[in-house]
C-alpha cells in the first residue's frame, strides 16, 4: 500500500464518507454503546466498513445518522421504528435536494416557475 502524503491523509479525514472512527470511538462520540451501534447495523440503518483486521469503522455521515437514531430511541421510540424514521428522513432530504437541483437556477433565484 503506498505511503500517504500528509495533505492526502488530511483530505480523507475531511471526507464525510471516510470510515475514520473505530466502534469504541464512534459510540463515545454519539453518547451510545457499541451494542447500540451493532443493533442499528443489524437493523441495516448503517453498514460500517471493515478494516483489514475485520473491525468496524464508521464515517462522520454514519455517526450523524446513528446520533439521530439514538435521539429517537432516547425519546422512547423502539429501535426498529427509529431506524425506519431515520431512513425515511434521509430519503426525503435526498429527494428534496434532487428536486431543487432539477428545478434549476430559476427556481432558486425566485424567477418564474417552469411548466
PDB file of C-alpha atoms in Angstrom:
ATOM      1  CA  UNK A   1       0.000   0.000   0.000  1.00  0.00           C
ATOM      2  CA  UNK A   2       1.520   3.376  -0.983  1.00  0.00           C
ATOM      3  CA  UNK A   3       2.523   5.833   1.696  1.00  0.00           C
ATOM      4  CA  UNK A   4       0.024   8.697   2.019  1.00  0.00           C
ATOM      5  CA  UNK A   5       1.193  12.259   1.923  1.00  0.00           C
ATOM      6  CA  UNK A   6       0.127  14.356   4.930  1.00  0.00           C
ATOM      7  CA  UNK A   7      -2.210  16.512   2.835  1.00  0.00           C
ATOM      8  CA  UNK A   8      -3.873  13.408   1.311  1.00  0.00           C
ATOM      9  CA  UNK A   9      -4.426  11.937   4.779  1.00  0.00           C
ATOM     10  CA  UNK A  10      -5.983  15.216   5.942  1.00  0.00           C
ATOM     11  CA  UNK A  11      -8.255  15.282   2.886  1.00  0.00           C
ATOM     12  CA  UNK A  12      -9.558  11.831   3.818  1.00  0.00           C
ATOM     13  CA  UNK A  13     -10.377  12.967   7.351  1.00  0.00           C
ATOM     14  CA  UNK A  14     -12.348  15.887   5.899  1.00  0.00           C
ATOM     15  CA  UNK A  15     -14.390  13.414   3.817  1.00  0.00           C
ATOM     16  CA  UNK A  16     -17.805  12.732   5.429  1.00  0.00           C
ATOM     17  CA  UNK A  17     -17.796   9.214   3.987  1.00  0.00           C
ATOM     18  CA  UNK A  18     -14.292   8.185   5.070  1.00  0.00           C
ATOM     19  CA  UNK A  19     -14.519   5.434   7.743  1.00  0.00           C
ATOM     20  CA  UNK A  20     -12.203   7.088  10.253  1.00  0.00           C
ATOM     21  CA  UNK A  21     -13.722   6.045  13.590  1.00  0.00           C
ATOM     22  CA  UNK A  22     -13.487   2.764  15.460  1.00  0.00           C
ATOM     23  CA  UNK A  23     -16.584   1.356  17.116  1.00  0.00           C
ATOM     24  CA  UNK A  24     -15.480   2.461  20.580  1.00  0.00           C
ATOM     25  CA  UNK A  25     -14.676   5.994  19.471  1.00  0.00           C
ATOM     26  CA  UNK A  26     -17.883   6.219  17.407  1.00  0.00           C
ATOM     27  CA  UNK A  27     -20.009   5.090  20.361  1.00  0.00           C
ATOM     28  CA  UNK A  28     -18.271   7.599  22.626  1.00  0.00           C
ATOM     29  CA  UNK A  29     -18.803  10.432  20.132  1.00  0.00           C
ATOM     30  CA  UNK A  30     -22.580   9.897  19.911  1.00  0.00           C
ATOM     31  CA  UNK A  31     -23.087   9.007  23.565  1.00  0.00           C
ATOM     32  CA  UNK A  32     -24.113   5.431  22.883  1.00  0.00           C
ATOM     33  CA  UNK A  33     -22.757   1.951  23.478  1.00  0.00           C
ATOM     34  CA  UNK A  34     -21.059  -0.351  20.994  1.00  0.00           C
ATOM     35  CA  UNK A  35     -24.127  -2.585  21.394  1.00  0.00           C
ATOM     36  CA  UNK A  36     -26.323   0.233  20.100  1.00  0.00           C
ATOM     37  CA  UNK A  37     -24.103   0.594  17.031  1.00  0.00           C
ATOM     38  CA  UNK A  38     -24.282  -3.160  16.440  1.00  0.00           C
ATOM     39  CA  UNK A  39     -28.087  -3.054  16.789  1.00  0.00           C
ATOM     40  CA  UNK A  40     -28.557  -0.287  14.229  1.00  0.00           C
ATOM     41  CA  UNK A  41     -26.164  -2.152  11.958  1.00  0.00           C
ATOM     42  CA  UNK A  42     -28.300  -5.280  12.295  1.00  0.00           C
ATOM     43  CA  UNK A  43     -31.369  -3.131  11.531  1.00  0.00           C
ATOM     44  CA  UNK A  44     -29.479  -2.003   8.391  1.00  0.00           C
ATOM     45  CA  UNK A  45     -29.610   1.674   9.257  1.00  0.00           C
ATOM     46  CA  UNK A  46     -25.876   1.935   8.688  1.00  0.00           C
ATOM     47  CA  UNK A  47     -23.329  -0.533   7.381  1.00  0.00           C
ATOM     48  CA  UNK A  48     -19.876   0.189   8.761  1.00  0.00           C
ATOM     49  CA  UNK A  49     -16.899  -0.633   6.634  1.00  0.00           C
ATOM     50  CA  UNK A  50     -14.440  -3.193   7.944  1.00  0.00           C
ATOM     51  CA  UNK A  51     -10.728  -2.681   8.479  1.00  0.00           C
ATOM     52  CA  UNK A  52      -8.273  -5.254   7.166  1.00  0.00           C
ATOM     53  CA  UNK A  53      -8.454  -6.843  10.614  1.00  0.00           C
ATOM     54  CA  UNK A  54     -12.268  -7.062  10.442  1.00  0.00           C
ATOM     55  CA  UNK A  55     -13.013  -4.209  12.864  1.00  0.00           C
ATOM     56  CA  UNK A  56     -15.964  -1.921  12.209  1.00  0.00           C
ATOM     57  CA  UNK A  57     -15.146   1.610  11.022  1.00  0.00           C
ATOM     58  CA  UNK A  58     -17.634   4.489  10.901  1.00  0.00           C
ATOM     59  CA  UNK A  59     -17.754   7.700   8.889  1.00  0.00           C
ATOM     60  CA  UNK A  60     -18.939  11.084  10.111  1.00  0.00           C
ATOM     61  CA  UNK A  61     -22.044  10.721   7.939  1.00  0.00           C
ATOM     62  CA  UNK A  62     -22.841   7.387   9.598  1.00  0.00           C
ATOM     63  CA  UNK A  63     -22.303   8.938  13.024  1.00  0.00           C
ATOM     64  CA  UNK A  64     -24.827  11.697  12.269  1.00  0.00           C
ATOM     65  CA  UNK A  65     -27.355   9.032  11.232  1.00  0.00           C
ATOM     66  CA  UNK A  66     -26.597   6.973  14.350  1.00  0.00           C
ATOM     67  CA  UNK A  67     -26.913  10.039  16.609  1.00  0.00           C
ATOM     68  CA  UNK A  68     -30.356  10.820  15.167  1.00  0.00           C
ATOM     69  CA  UNK A  69     -31.459   7.225  15.836  1.00  0.00           C
ATOM     70  CA  UNK A  70     -30.067   7.436  19.370  1.00  0.00           C
ATOM     71  CA  UNK A  71     -32.082  10.638  19.984  1.00  0.00           C
ATOM     72  CA  UNK A  72     -35.272   8.880  18.874  1.00  0.00           C
ATOM     73  CA  UNK A  73     -34.540   5.803  20.998  1.00  0.00           C
ATOM     74  CA  UNK A  74     -33.751   8.027  23.994  1.00  0.00           C
ATOM     75  CA  UNK A  75     -37.177   9.657  23.487  1.00  0.00           C
ATOM     76  CA  UNK A  76     -38.855   6.226  23.759  1.00  0.00           C
ATOM     77  CA  UNK A  77     -39.088   5.119  20.125  1.00  0.00           C
ATOM     78  CA  UNK A  78     -38.366   1.418  19.590  1.00  0.00           C
ATOM     79  CA  UNK A  79     -35.052   0.896  17.796  1.00  0.00           C
ATOM     80  CA  UNK A  80     -36.627  -0.669  14.689  1.00  0.00           C
ATOM     81  CA  UNK A  81     -39.052   2.265  14.343  1.00  0.00           C
ATOM     82  CA  UNK A  82     -36.266   4.782  14.988  1.00  0.00           C
ATOM     83  CA  UNK A  83     -34.192   3.233  12.213  1.00  0.00           C
ATOM     84  CA  UNK A  84     -37.128   3.364   9.799  1.00  0.00           C
ATOM     85  CA  UNK A  85     -37.811   7.012  10.689  1.00  0.00           C
ATOM     86  CA  UNK A  86     -34.187   7.967  10.102  1.00  0.00           C
ATOM     87  CA  UNK A  87     -34.130   6.125   6.760  1.00  0.00           C
ATOM     88  CA  UNK A  88     -37.277   7.947   5.645  1.00  0.00           C
ATOM     89  CA  UNK A  89     -35.922  11.311   6.805  1.00  0.00           C
ATOM     90  CA  UNK A  90     -32.712  10.697   4.875  1.00  0.00           C
ATOM     91  CA  UNK A  91     -34.637   9.672   1.738  1.00  0.00           C
ATOM     92  CA  UNK A  92     -36.845  12.762   1.995  1.00  0.00           C
ATOM     93  CA  UNK A  93     -33.831  15.050   2.383  1.00  0.00           C
ATOM     94  CA  UNK A  94     -32.205  13.495  -0.692  1.00  0.00           C
ATOM     95  CA  UNK A  95     -35.434  13.751  -2.736  1.00  0.00           C
ATOM     96  CA  UNK A  96     -35.837  17.419  -1.810  1.00  0.00           C
ATOM     97  CA  UNK A  97     -32.229  18.106  -2.761  1.00  0.00           C
ATOM     98  CA  UNK A  98     -32.644  16.380  -6.119  1.00  0.00           C
ATOM     99  CA  UNK A  99     -35.925  18.181  -6.749  1.00  0.00           C
ATOM    100  CA  UNK A 100     -34.266  21.528  -6.080  1.00  0.00           C
ATOM    101  CA  UNK A 101     -31.359  20.580  -8.325  1.00  0.00           C
ATOM    102  CA  UNK A 102     -33.692  19.590 -11.172  1.00  0.00           C
ATOM    103  CA  UNK A 103     -35.676  22.819 -10.913  1.00  0.00           C
ATOM    104  CA  UNK A 104     -32.540  24.680 -11.863  1.00  0.00           C
ATOM    105  CA  UNK A 105     -31.288  28.179 -11.116  1.00  0.00           C
ATOM    106  CA  UNK A 106     -34.565  29.961 -11.936  1.00  0.00           C
ATOM    107  CA  UNK A 107     -36.358  28.170  -9.075  1.00  0.00           C
ATOM    108  CA  UNK A 108     -33.608  29.052  -6.597  1.00  0.00           C
ATOM    109  CA  UNK A 109     -33.448  32.714  -7.626  1.00  0.00           C
ATOM    110  CA  UNK A 110     -37.187  33.259  -7.311  1.00  0.00           C
ATOM    111  CA  UNK A 111     -37.714  33.541 -11.086  1.00  0.00           C
ATOM    112  CA  UNK A 112     -40.868  32.443 -12.863  1.00  0.00           C
ATOM    113  CA  UNK A 113     -41.813  28.818 -12.424  1.00  0.00           C
ATOM    114  CA  UNK A 114     -41.427  26.499 -15.388  1.00  0.00           C
ATOM    115  CA  UNK A 115     -44.325  24.425 -16.653  1.00  0.00           C
TER     116      UNK A 115
END
